[in-house]
Short mmCIF file of C-alpha atoms and ligand atoms in Angstrom, two decimals:
data_model
loop_
_atom_site.label_atom_id
_atom_site.label_comp_id
_atom_site.label_asym_id
_atom_site.label_seq_id
_atom_site.Cartn_x
_atom_site.Cartn_y
_atom_site.Cartn_z
CA MET A 4 31.58 0.26 28.33
CA ALA A 5 29.09 0.56 25.48
CA LYS A 6 26.46 -2.21 25.50
CA THR A 7 26.78 -4.80 22.72
CA VAL A 8 25.19 -8.09 21.77
CA THR A 9 27.26 -10.99 20.49
CA VAL A 10 25.75 -13.62 18.23
CA LYS A 11 27.47 -17.00 18.09
CA GLU A 12 26.94 -19.60 15.39
CA ASN A 13 27.34 -22.95 17.08
CA GLU A 14 28.30 -24.92 13.93
CA SER A 15 31.33 -22.85 12.96
CA GLY A 16 32.02 -21.34 16.36
CA LYS A 17 32.18 -17.88 14.71
CA SER A 18 30.80 -14.91 16.59
CA TRP A 19 29.89 -11.32 15.68
CA THR A 20 29.28 -8.38 17.96
CA TYR A 21 26.64 -5.69 17.41
CA PRO A 22 26.16 -2.29 19.05
CA VAL A 23 23.11 -1.73 21.21
CA LEU A 24 21.39 1.64 20.76
CA SER A 25 19.42 3.35 23.51
CA GLY A 26 16.48 5.66 22.85
CA SER A 27 15.14 8.32 25.24
CA ALA A 28 12.57 5.77 26.51
CA GLY A 29 11.62 2.16 25.77
CA PRO A 30 13.67 -0.95 25.17
CA ASP A 31 17.17 -0.78 23.69
CA VAL A 32 17.60 -1.98 20.12
CA VAL A 33 20.34 -4.13 18.63
CA ASP A 34 21.79 -2.48 15.55
CA ILE A 35 21.90 -5.36 13.05
CA ARG A 36 22.43 -3.28 9.91
CA LYS A 37 25.71 -5.07 9.20
CA PHE A 38 24.37 -8.51 10.11
CA TYR A 39 23.88 -9.79 6.56
CA ALA A 40 27.20 -8.41 5.36
CA ASP A 41 28.98 -10.04 8.32
CA THR A 42 27.21 -13.38 8.53
CA ASP A 43 25.60 -14.03 5.14
CA MET A 44 22.36 -14.64 7.04
CA PHE A 45 19.16 -12.62 7.33
CA THR A 46 17.13 -12.13 10.47
CA TYR A 47 13.60 -13.53 10.38
CA ASP A 48 10.72 -11.66 12.03
CA PRO A 49 7.32 -11.93 10.29
CA GLY A 50 4.94 -9.35 11.73
CA PHE A 51 7.94 -7.33 12.98
CA THR A 52 7.30 -8.36 16.58
CA SER A 53 10.96 -7.79 17.55
CA THR A 54 12.04 -5.32 14.88
CA GLY A 55 12.35 -1.55 15.01
CA SER A 56 11.98 -0.21 11.49
CA CYS A 57 13.02 3.39 12.06
CA GLU A 58 14.17 6.03 14.53
CA SER A 59 11.30 8.33 15.54
CA LYS A 60 10.65 11.26 17.88
CA ILE A 61 6.89 11.44 17.46
CA THR A 62 5.02 8.86 19.55
CA PHE A 63 6.03 6.59 22.41
CA ILE A 64 4.05 3.60 23.68
CA ASP A 65 4.79 1.59 26.79
CA GLY A 66 2.36 -1.24 26.24
CA ASP A 67 3.09 -3.01 29.55
CA ASN A 68 2.17 0.05 31.54
CA GLY A 69 -0.56 1.45 29.27
CA ILE A 70 1.33 4.67 28.43
CA LEU A 71 0.94 6.66 25.21
CA LEU A 72 2.91 9.89 24.67
CA HIS A 73 2.90 12.23 21.70
CA ARG A 74 6.07 14.33 21.58
CA GLY A 75 6.43 13.45 25.27
CA TYR A 76 2.95 14.52 26.38
CA PRO A 77 0.56 11.91 27.83
CA ILE A 78 -2.49 11.26 25.70
CA GLU A 79 -4.76 11.84 28.72
CA GLU A 80 -3.50 15.44 29.08
CA LEU A 81 -3.71 16.19 25.39
CA ALA A 82 -7.26 14.79 25.19
CA GLU A 83 -8.30 16.80 28.25
CA ASN A 84 -6.66 20.17 27.43
CA CYS A 85 -6.15 20.52 23.68
CA ASN A 86 -8.24 20.62 20.56
CA PHE A 87 -7.37 18.44 17.57
CA GLU A 88 -5.68 21.28 15.69
CA GLU A 89 -3.32 21.88 18.61
CA VAL A 90 -2.40 18.19 18.68
CA ALA A 91 -1.88 18.21 14.90
CA PHE A 92 0.47 21.21 15.29
CA LEU A 93 2.31 19.42 18.09
CA MET A 94 2.72 16.33 15.93
CA LEU A 95 4.01 18.20 12.91
CA ASN A 96 6.25 20.68 14.76
CA GLY A 97 7.38 18.80 17.86
CA GLU A 98 6.15 21.53 20.26
CA LEU A 99 2.74 22.73 21.42
CA PRO A 100 1.75 25.99 19.69
CA ASN A 101 1.52 29.29 21.54
CA ALA A 102 -1.75 31.25 21.12
CA GLU A 103 -0.54 33.04 17.96
CA GLN A 104 0.81 29.86 16.35
CA LYS A 105 -2.40 28.02 17.24
CA SER A 106 -4.67 30.52 15.56
CA LYS A 107 -2.40 30.79 12.50
CA PHE A 108 -2.34 26.99 12.15
CA GLU A 109 -6.12 26.76 12.54
CA HIS A 110 -6.51 29.44 9.88
CA ASP A 111 -4.10 27.67 7.51
CA ILE A 112 -5.81 24.32 7.90
CA THR A 113 -9.29 25.85 7.59
CA TYR A 114 -8.39 27.56 4.33
CA HIS A 115 -7.43 24.29 2.66
CA THR A 116 -10.63 22.36 3.47
CA MET A 117 -12.28 22.80 0.07
CA LEU A 118 -11.80 20.15 -2.58
CA HIS A 119 -11.01 21.15 -6.14
CA GLU A 120 -14.41 21.40 -7.86
CA GLN A 121 -13.40 18.71 -10.37
CA VAL A 122 -12.90 16.26 -7.51
CA ARG A 123 -16.71 16.30 -7.20
CA SER A 124 -16.99 14.36 -10.46
CA PHE A 125 -14.82 11.57 -9.03
CA TYR A 126 -17.59 10.74 -6.61
CA SER A 127 -20.15 10.09 -9.32
CA GLY A 128 -17.87 7.38 -10.71
CA PHE A 129 -18.45 5.29 -7.57
CA ARG A 130 -21.49 3.15 -6.92
CA ARG A 131 -23.78 4.67 -4.31
CA ASP A 132 -23.22 1.66 -2.05
CA ALA A 133 -19.40 1.90 -2.28
CA HIS A 134 -17.64 1.52 1.06
CA PRO A 135 -16.46 5.00 2.23
CA MET A 136 -12.95 3.60 2.71
CA ALA A 137 -12.84 2.65 -1.00
CA VAL A 138 -13.93 6.17 -1.88
CA MET A 139 -11.42 7.78 0.51
CA CYS A 140 -8.59 5.65 -0.80
CA GLY A 141 -9.42 6.62 -4.37
CA VAL A 142 -10.01 10.33 -3.76
CA ALA A 143 -7.02 10.81 -1.44
CA GLY A 144 -4.73 9.19 -4.03
CA ALA A 145 -6.33 11.24 -6.83
CA LEU A 146 -5.36 14.51 -5.10
CA ALA A 147 -1.85 13.97 -6.52
CA ALA A 148 -3.40 14.66 -9.93
CA PHE A 149 -4.56 18.10 -8.70
CA TYR A 150 -1.51 19.46 -6.89
CA HIS A 151 1.41 19.24 -9.27
CA ASP A 152 2.61 22.45 -7.65
CA SER A 153 3.58 20.65 -4.44
CA LEU A 154 4.86 17.19 -5.36
CA ASP A 155 8.58 17.79 -4.99
CA ILE A 156 9.19 15.80 -1.81
CA THR A 157 12.72 17.20 -1.46
CA ASN A 158 11.30 20.70 -1.08
CA PRO A 159 10.22 21.47 2.56
CA ALA A 160 7.70 24.07 1.37
CA HIS A 161 6.08 21.51 -0.90
CA ARG A 162 5.97 18.95 1.90
CA LYS A 163 4.34 21.46 4.22
CA ILE A 164 1.59 22.51 1.82
CA SER A 165 0.87 18.88 0.90
CA SER A 166 0.68 17.96 4.58
CA TYR A 167 -1.75 20.81 5.32
CA ARG A 168 -3.84 19.91 2.30
CA LEU A 169 -4.13 16.28 3.36
CA ILE A 170 -5.07 17.10 6.97
CA ALA A 171 -7.51 19.83 5.87
CA LYS A 172 -9.25 17.98 3.05
CA MET A 173 -9.68 14.56 4.66
CA PRO A 174 -12.86 15.55 6.64
CA THR A 175 -14.36 16.92 3.40
CA ILE A 176 -13.44 13.75 1.52
CA ALA A 177 -14.95 11.54 4.25
CA ALA A 178 -18.14 13.60 4.71
CA TRP A 179 -18.71 13.70 0.94
CA ALA A 180 -18.33 9.92 0.76
CA TYR A 181 -21.21 9.72 3.24
CA LYS A 182 -23.33 12.31 1.46
CA TYR A 183 -22.81 10.48 -1.81
CA SER A 184 -24.00 7.21 -0.26
CA LEU A 185 -27.21 8.96 0.80
CA GLY A 186 -27.73 10.73 -2.49
CA GLN A 187 -27.74 14.07 -0.67
CA PRO A 188 -26.02 17.20 -1.97
CA PHE A 189 -22.42 17.73 -0.88
CA VAL A 190 -22.09 20.28 1.90
CA TYR A 191 -19.17 22.67 1.54
CA PRO A 192 -16.85 23.32 4.50
CA ARG A 193 -17.37 26.41 6.64
CA ASN A 194 -14.39 28.49 7.73
CA ASP A 195 -16.00 29.70 10.96
CA LEU A 196 -16.12 26.17 12.39
CA GLY A 197 -13.43 24.16 14.16
CA TYR A 198 -12.04 20.99 12.60
CA ALA A 199 -14.27 18.41 14.31
CA GLU A 200 -17.31 20.71 14.22
CA ASN A 201 -16.88 21.34 10.53
CA PHE A 202 -16.72 17.61 9.85
CA LEU A 203 -20.01 17.01 11.71
CA TYR A 204 -21.53 19.94 9.87
CA MET A 205 -20.55 18.53 6.45
CA MET A 206 -21.87 15.11 7.51
CA PHE A 207 -25.28 16.20 8.81
CA ALA A 208 -26.24 19.61 7.36
CA THR A 209 -28.32 19.94 4.19
CA PRO A 210 -28.85 23.04 2.05
CA CYS A 211 -32.58 23.05 3.05
CA GLU A 212 -32.33 24.27 6.60
CA GLU A 213 -30.02 25.70 9.19
CA TYR A 214 -27.97 23.10 11.03
CA LYS A 215 -26.25 23.74 14.32
CA VAL A 216 -23.68 21.25 15.51
CA ASN A 217 -24.24 20.12 19.10
CA PRO A 218 -21.20 21.46 21.00
CA ILE A 219 -20.97 18.39 23.27
CA LEU A 220 -20.90 16.11 20.25
CA ALA A 221 -18.33 18.36 18.54
CA LYS A 222 -16.17 18.17 21.68
CA ALA A 223 -16.54 14.38 21.78
CA MET A 224 -15.63 14.10 18.09
CA ASP A 225 -12.63 16.34 18.65
CA ARG A 226 -11.45 14.08 21.48
CA ILE A 227 -11.98 10.94 19.38
CA LEU A 228 -9.83 12.48 16.63
CA ILE A 229 -7.09 13.26 19.16
CA LEU A 230 -7.19 9.68 20.49
CA HIS A 231 -6.69 8.30 16.97
CA ALA A 232 -4.16 10.87 15.75
CA ASP A 233 -1.08 8.65 15.84
CA HIS A 234 0.07 5.33 17.22
CA GLU A 235 3.70 4.78 16.45
CA GLN A 236 4.75 2.25 13.77
CA ASN A 237 1.44 0.37 13.39
CA ALA A 238 0.49 -1.39 10.12
CA SER A 239 -0.95 1.63 8.27
CA THR A 240 1.81 4.00 9.41
CA SER A 241 4.47 1.50 8.40
CA THR A 242 2.66 1.18 5.08
CA VAL A 243 2.80 4.96 4.59
CA ARG A 244 6.51 4.97 5.45
CA LEU A 245 7.27 2.00 3.18
CA ALA A 246 5.33 3.51 0.29
CA GLY A 247 7.07 6.87 0.89
CA SER A 248 10.50 5.28 1.11
CA SER A 249 10.54 4.85 -2.63
CA GLY A 250 10.00 8.60 -3.09
CA ALA A 251 6.27 8.30 -3.87
CA ASN A 252 4.21 11.46 -3.44
CA PRO A 253 2.41 12.03 -0.12
CA PHE A 254 -1.12 11.69 -1.57
CA ALA A 255 -0.24 8.21 -2.89
CA CYS A 256 1.37 7.28 0.44
CA ILE A 257 -1.69 8.34 2.46
CA ALA A 258 -3.94 6.42 0.07
CA ALA A 259 -1.77 3.36 0.85
CA GLY A 260 -2.20 4.05 4.58
CA ILE A 261 -5.99 4.19 4.17
CA ALA A 262 -5.92 0.83 2.37
CA SER A 263 -3.94 -0.77 5.18
CA LEU A 264 -6.13 0.75 7.90
CA TRP A 265 -9.25 -0.72 6.31
CA GLY A 266 -8.51 -4.28 7.53
CA PRO A 267 -10.53 -5.66 10.46
CA ALA A 268 -7.41 -6.40 12.53
CA HIS A 269 -6.55 -2.67 12.39
CA GLY A 270 -8.88 0.30 11.84
CA GLY A 271 -11.71 -1.88 10.55
CA ALA A 272 -12.15 -3.21 14.08
CA ASN A 273 -14.55 -0.43 15.19
CA GLU A 274 -16.91 -1.47 12.42
CA ALA A 275 -16.37 -5.15 13.29
CA VAL A 276 -17.29 -4.47 16.94
CA LEU A 277 -20.73 -3.18 15.97
CA THR A 278 -21.26 -6.08 13.57
CA MET A 279 -20.29 -8.48 16.36
CA LEU A 280 -22.60 -6.83 18.92
CA LYS A 281 -25.47 -7.11 16.44
CA GLU A 282 -24.63 -10.75 15.81
CA ILE A 283 -24.62 -11.47 19.55
CA GLY A 284 -28.02 -9.73 19.65
CA ASP A 285 -28.87 -10.49 23.26
CA LYS A 286 -27.00 -10.58 26.57
CA SER A 287 -28.01 -14.20 27.09
CA ARG A 288 -25.86 -15.18 24.07
CA ILE A 289 -22.65 -13.64 25.41
CA PRO A 290 -21.32 -16.86 27.08
CA GLU A 291 -21.68 -18.65 23.74
CA PHE A 292 -19.52 -16.00 22.00
CA ILE A 293 -16.95 -15.94 24.83
CA LYS A 294 -16.72 -19.72 24.44
CA ARG A 295 -16.16 -19.35 20.72
CA ALA A 296 -13.47 -16.66 21.26
CA LYS A 297 -11.55 -19.12 23.46
CA ASP A 298 -11.92 -22.08 21.08
CA LYS A 299 -8.69 -22.66 19.21
CA ASN A 300 -10.57 -24.32 16.36
CA ASP A 301 -12.89 -21.36 15.87
CA SER A 302 -11.53 -18.32 14.03
CA PHE A 303 -13.92 -16.01 15.91
CA ARG A 304 -12.27 -13.29 18.02
CA LEU A 305 -13.87 -10.75 20.29
CA MET A 306 -13.56 -7.63 18.20
CA GLY A 307 -12.36 -4.59 20.16
CA PHE A 308 -10.28 -6.75 22.53
CA GLY A 309 -6.55 -7.23 22.52
CA HIS A 310 -3.71 -5.20 21.08
CA ARG A 311 -0.31 -6.02 19.67
CA VAL A 312 1.43 -3.47 21.92
CA TYR A 313 -0.85 -2.85 24.93
CA LYS A 314 -0.65 -5.75 27.30
CA ASN A 315 -2.25 -3.57 29.94
CA TYR A 316 -5.36 -1.37 29.55
CA ASP A 317 -5.29 0.74 26.35
CA PRO A 318 -5.13 4.32 27.76
CA ARG A 319 -7.20 5.54 24.83
CA ALA A 320 -9.96 3.07 25.72
CA ARG A 321 -10.29 4.57 29.22
CA ILE A 322 -10.82 8.11 27.81
CA MET A 323 -13.11 6.70 25.11
CA SER A 324 -15.24 4.93 27.71
CA ARG A 325 -15.74 8.27 29.56
CA THR A 326 -16.52 10.08 26.31
CA CYS A 327 -19.01 7.31 25.51
CA SER A 328 -20.93 8.00 28.77
CA GLU A 329 -20.92 11.78 28.09
CA VAL A 330 -22.31 11.34 24.60
CA LEU A 331 -25.01 8.89 25.67
CA LYS A 332 -26.03 11.24 28.47
CA GLU A 333 -26.19 14.23 26.14
CA LEU A 334 -28.32 12.27 23.66
CA ASN A 335 -30.43 10.92 26.49
CA ILE A 336 -29.80 7.33 25.41
CA LYS A 337 -30.61 5.13 28.36
CA ASP A 338 -31.74 1.88 26.85
CA ASN A 339 -29.46 0.93 24.05
CA PRO A 340 -29.46 -2.87 23.61
CA LEU A 341 -26.11 -2.88 21.80
CA LEU A 342 -24.54 -0.81 24.55
CA ASP A 343 -25.98 -3.14 27.20
CA ILE A 344 -24.40 -6.10 25.39
CA ALA A 345 -21.12 -4.19 25.08
CA MET A 346 -20.98 -3.35 28.77
CA GLU A 347 -21.84 -6.87 29.83
CA LEU A 348 -19.29 -8.28 27.39
CA GLU A 349 -16.62 -5.98 28.78
CA ARG A 350 -17.50 -7.02 32.38
CA ILE A 351 -17.39 -10.75 31.61
CA ALA A 352 -14.21 -10.57 29.52
CA LEU A 353 -12.38 -8.58 32.18
CA GLU A 354 -13.20 -11.30 34.74
CA ASP A 355 -12.53 -14.28 32.48
CA GLU A 356 -9.38 -16.32 33.10
CA TYR A 357 -8.57 -16.61 29.35
CA PHE A 358 -8.71 -12.89 28.73
CA ILE A 359 -6.81 -12.07 31.96
CA GLU A 360 -4.08 -14.60 31.19
CA LYS A 361 -3.65 -13.36 27.60
CA LYS A 362 -3.91 -9.73 28.71
CA LEU A 363 -6.78 -9.00 26.35
CA TYR A 364 -8.34 -5.71 27.40
CA PRO A 365 -10.86 -3.59 25.50
CA ASN A 366 -9.05 -1.41 22.97
CA VAL A 367 -9.91 2.02 21.58
CA ASP A 368 -12.19 0.53 18.96
CA PHE A 369 -14.44 -1.18 21.47
CA TYR A 370 -16.05 2.12 22.53
CA SER A 371 -15.60 4.30 19.48
CA GLY A 372 -18.16 2.29 17.51
CA ILE A 373 -20.76 2.71 20.24
CA ILE A 374 -20.20 6.48 20.34
CA PHE A 375 -20.38 6.82 16.58
CA GLN A 376 -23.58 4.83 16.46
CA ALA A 377 -25.15 7.05 19.12
CA MET A 378 -24.15 10.12 17.10
CA GLY A 379 -25.98 8.75 14.08
CA ILE A 380 -22.85 7.91 12.11
CA PRO A 381 -23.36 4.79 10.00
CA VAL A 382 -21.22 1.74 10.66
CA THR A 383 -19.45 1.90 7.32
CA MET A 384 -18.17 5.39 8.19
CA PHE A 385 -16.45 4.26 11.40
CA THR A 386 -13.12 3.32 9.80
CA ALA A 387 -13.33 6.40 7.56
CA LEU A 388 -13.32 8.50 10.74
CA PHE A 389 -10.29 6.65 11.99
CA ALA A 390 -8.56 7.39 8.67
CA LEU A 391 -9.32 11.08 8.85
CA ALA A 392 -7.93 11.33 12.37
CA ARG A 393 -4.85 9.20 11.57
CA THR A 394 -3.99 11.33 8.55
CA THR A 395 -2.22 13.73 10.93
CA GLY A 396 -0.02 10.92 12.27
CA TRP A 397 0.65 9.48 8.82
CA VAL A 398 1.65 12.87 7.42
CA THR A 399 3.91 13.58 10.41
CA GLN A 400 5.60 10.18 10.17
CA TRP A 401 6.02 10.60 6.41
CA ASN A 402 7.70 13.97 6.91
CA GLU A 403 9.99 12.56 9.58
CA MET A 404 10.98 9.73 7.26
CA ILE A 405 11.81 12.04 4.34
CA GLU A 406 13.89 14.29 6.63
CA ASP A 407 15.78 11.34 8.16
CA PRO A 408 19.34 11.27 6.72
CA GLN A 409 19.43 7.49 7.29
CA GLN A 410 16.32 6.93 5.21
CA LYS A 411 16.63 4.23 2.56
CA ILE A 412 14.05 2.50 0.39
CA GLY A 413 12.35 -0.17 2.55
CA ARG A 414 13.34 -3.57 1.20
CA PRO A 415 12.78 -6.54 3.54
CA ARG A 416 14.29 -9.92 2.67
CA GLN A 417 12.76 -13.38 3.02
CA LEU A 418 13.22 -17.00 4.00
CA TYR A 419 12.68 -18.70 0.65
CA THR A 420 11.03 -22.12 0.91
CA GLY A 421 9.88 -22.54 -2.70
CA ALA A 422 11.34 -24.84 -5.35
CA PRO A 423 15.11 -24.57 -5.79
CA LYS A 424 16.46 -23.94 -9.30
CA ARG A 425 15.18 -26.68 -11.63
CA GLU A 426 15.14 -27.54 -15.28
CA PHE A 427 12.51 -25.93 -17.47
CA VAL A 428 9.98 -28.42 -18.93
CA PRO A 429 8.75 -27.59 -22.46
CA LEU A 430 4.95 -27.59 -22.87
CA LYS A 431 4.93 -30.76 -24.98
CA LYS A 432 6.71 -32.75 -22.26
CA ARG A 433 4.56 -31.59 -19.36
CA LYS A 434 2.25 -34.24 -17.89
N1 CMC B 5 -10.36 -12.55 21.07
C1 CMC B 5 -9.96 -13.79 21.47
N2 CMC B 5 -8.68 -14.20 21.52
C2 CMC B 5 -7.75 -13.28 21.15
C3 CMC B 5 -8.09 -11.98 20.74
C4 CMC B 5 -9.44 -11.61 20.73
N3 CMC B 5 -9.82 -10.42 20.34
N4 CMC B 5 -6.96 -11.28 20.46
C5 CMC B 5 -5.94 -12.14 20.67
N5 CMC B 5 -6.42 -13.35 21.09
C6 CMC B 5 -5.61 -14.49 21.46
C7 CMC B 5 -5.08 -15.22 20.25
O1 CMC B 5 -5.94 -16.25 19.83
C8 CMC B 5 -3.75 -15.75 20.74
O2 CMC B 5 -3.99 -16.90 21.50
P1 CMC B 5 -2.87 -18.08 21.51
O3 CMC B 5 -1.65 -17.48 22.16
O4 CMC B 5 -3.52 -19.15 22.32
O5 CMC B 5 -2.64 -18.46 20.09
C9 CMC B 5 -3.26 -14.67 21.73
O6 CMC B 5 -4.48 -14.02 22.18
C10 CMC B 5 -2.34 -13.64 21.11
O7 CMC B 5 -2.94 -13.17 19.91
P2 CMC B 5 -2.15 -12.70 18.64
O8 CMC B 5 -3.07 -12.73 17.46
O9 CMC B 5 -0.86 -13.45 18.54
O10 CMC B 5 -1.82 -11.21 19.04
P3 CMC B 5 -1.45 -10.06 18.04
O11 CMC B 5 -0.64 -9.11 18.85
O12 CMC B 5 -0.87 -10.60 16.81
O13 CMC B 5 -2.89 -9.44 17.67
C11 CMC B 5 -4.78 -8.02 17.50
C12 CMC B 5 -3.36 -8.22 18.11
C13 CMC B 5 -5.24 -6.61 17.79
C14 CMC B 5 -4.68 -8.18 15.96
C15 CMC B 5 -5.70 -9.08 18.10
O14 CMC B 5 -5.76 -8.95 19.50
C16 CMC B 5 -7.11 -9.03 17.50
O15 CMC B 5 -7.32 -9.64 16.44
N6 CMC B 5 -8.06 -8.30 18.14
C17 CMC B 5 -9.39 -8.13 17.62
C18 CMC B 5 -9.35 -7.04 16.53
C19 CMC B 5 -9.21 -5.64 17.11
O16 CMC B 5 -9.91 -5.29 18.05
N7 CMC B 5 -8.30 -4.85 16.52
C20 CMC B 5 -8.13 -3.43 16.92
C21 CMC B 5 -6.77 -3.13 17.42
S1 CMC B 5 -6.70 -1.53 18.22
C22 CMC B 5 -6.86 -0.39 16.94
C23 CMC B 5 -5.67 -0.28 16.08
O17 CMC B 5 -4.60 0.17 16.56
O18 CMC B 5 -5.76 -0.59 14.88
#
């Protein structure tokens, strides 16, 4: 017999039965689409802690067991055996590419990395000290003004070219935001370099001398991009889907995703980790900060700890921790005071009753900030890097949503607790 859930209203004694849907993995979901029509009641779930917003075949997370799969493949295996372009192909197409498909995809992405020359002038409109996320949000959204040839979201060819453009151009947009903040000339992309390598090249090369990207750092960057490529229906991805559900163009939707990612509870956490480590300043002050993190009356939280979904170790954090050691070894960084504080903080938090009980483990952002800092990437660029990696996931999720026959404009309802209807008071009579 098909599984159902019956809801009973105790006052009237009425009951309604709802079908339960099973996915290929993960918890079943109760299909409540008819709930309002049947009961004249809404469901209430701020933060969507119990609500599935869509059907998806892209990413699966088992937070209790620390599992993350993209199109069925464990993140550990993808990070170990693939480059970022292969993972992007997998995301977009559902299958890993063969050798021919891989090189064609790499070629196609590479040949869209340049920005329209007029986009350059956008940059000069920003203050030099603008946050790179503000610049990325503005420039990514502005791309819609340049590609009128591909804005018909009902046309699969248009969706494909827009998706490629977004994935290809995001490293250029991010690197130029950094160059602009320094007052250095923009460095144009190079077609002989891989995706991650090209990004590092555009960040650190200047026209004055030859610049060779360190292959170990390029590999580390590639892995970091893979680890951030997608993460199911998180805040920014849900923002992209919600923006796209109205039929908005993909450039506008990705700009919305960037805006959502910027917050410190989401992608902004890697930047917040570094700020926190600097604020702690010395290992001797760690107990004081741990005490604050546990204090209910103090809003301070240990940045880089905890996750809405992972209640076991974040599998991305484990790979990130290894990558962190590789990068520090390659750069011969032995005494890094911030790293020392980070490692000690991790050790203490993992042994502390409060963190154990609440299942607060280091998340992906705890280590990424340390790696970026060692690579010479400024703190304000950390979240920008997250955005460039996540663009692949956003674009894939956006495509899946548009192709979903069940797709409707996203329109949540509310529990209204404001004033009920009341009589209007003319200005003269107001006290
Ligand atoms: N430090 C101290 N206490 C914490 C922390 C933390 N980092 N995170 C959660 N808690 C406590 C929280 O106070 C609450 O305690 P209580 O039950 O006594 O009220 C309990 O743990 C559950 O917290 P919550 O806020 O209800 O959990 P959530 O699922 O809504 O929040 C989170 C998840 C990631 C927003 C949160 O853990 C947090 O703010 N972490 C720090 C920011 C961070 O590192 N964010 C990056 C997330 S990973 C990258 C990404 O995917 O964007």
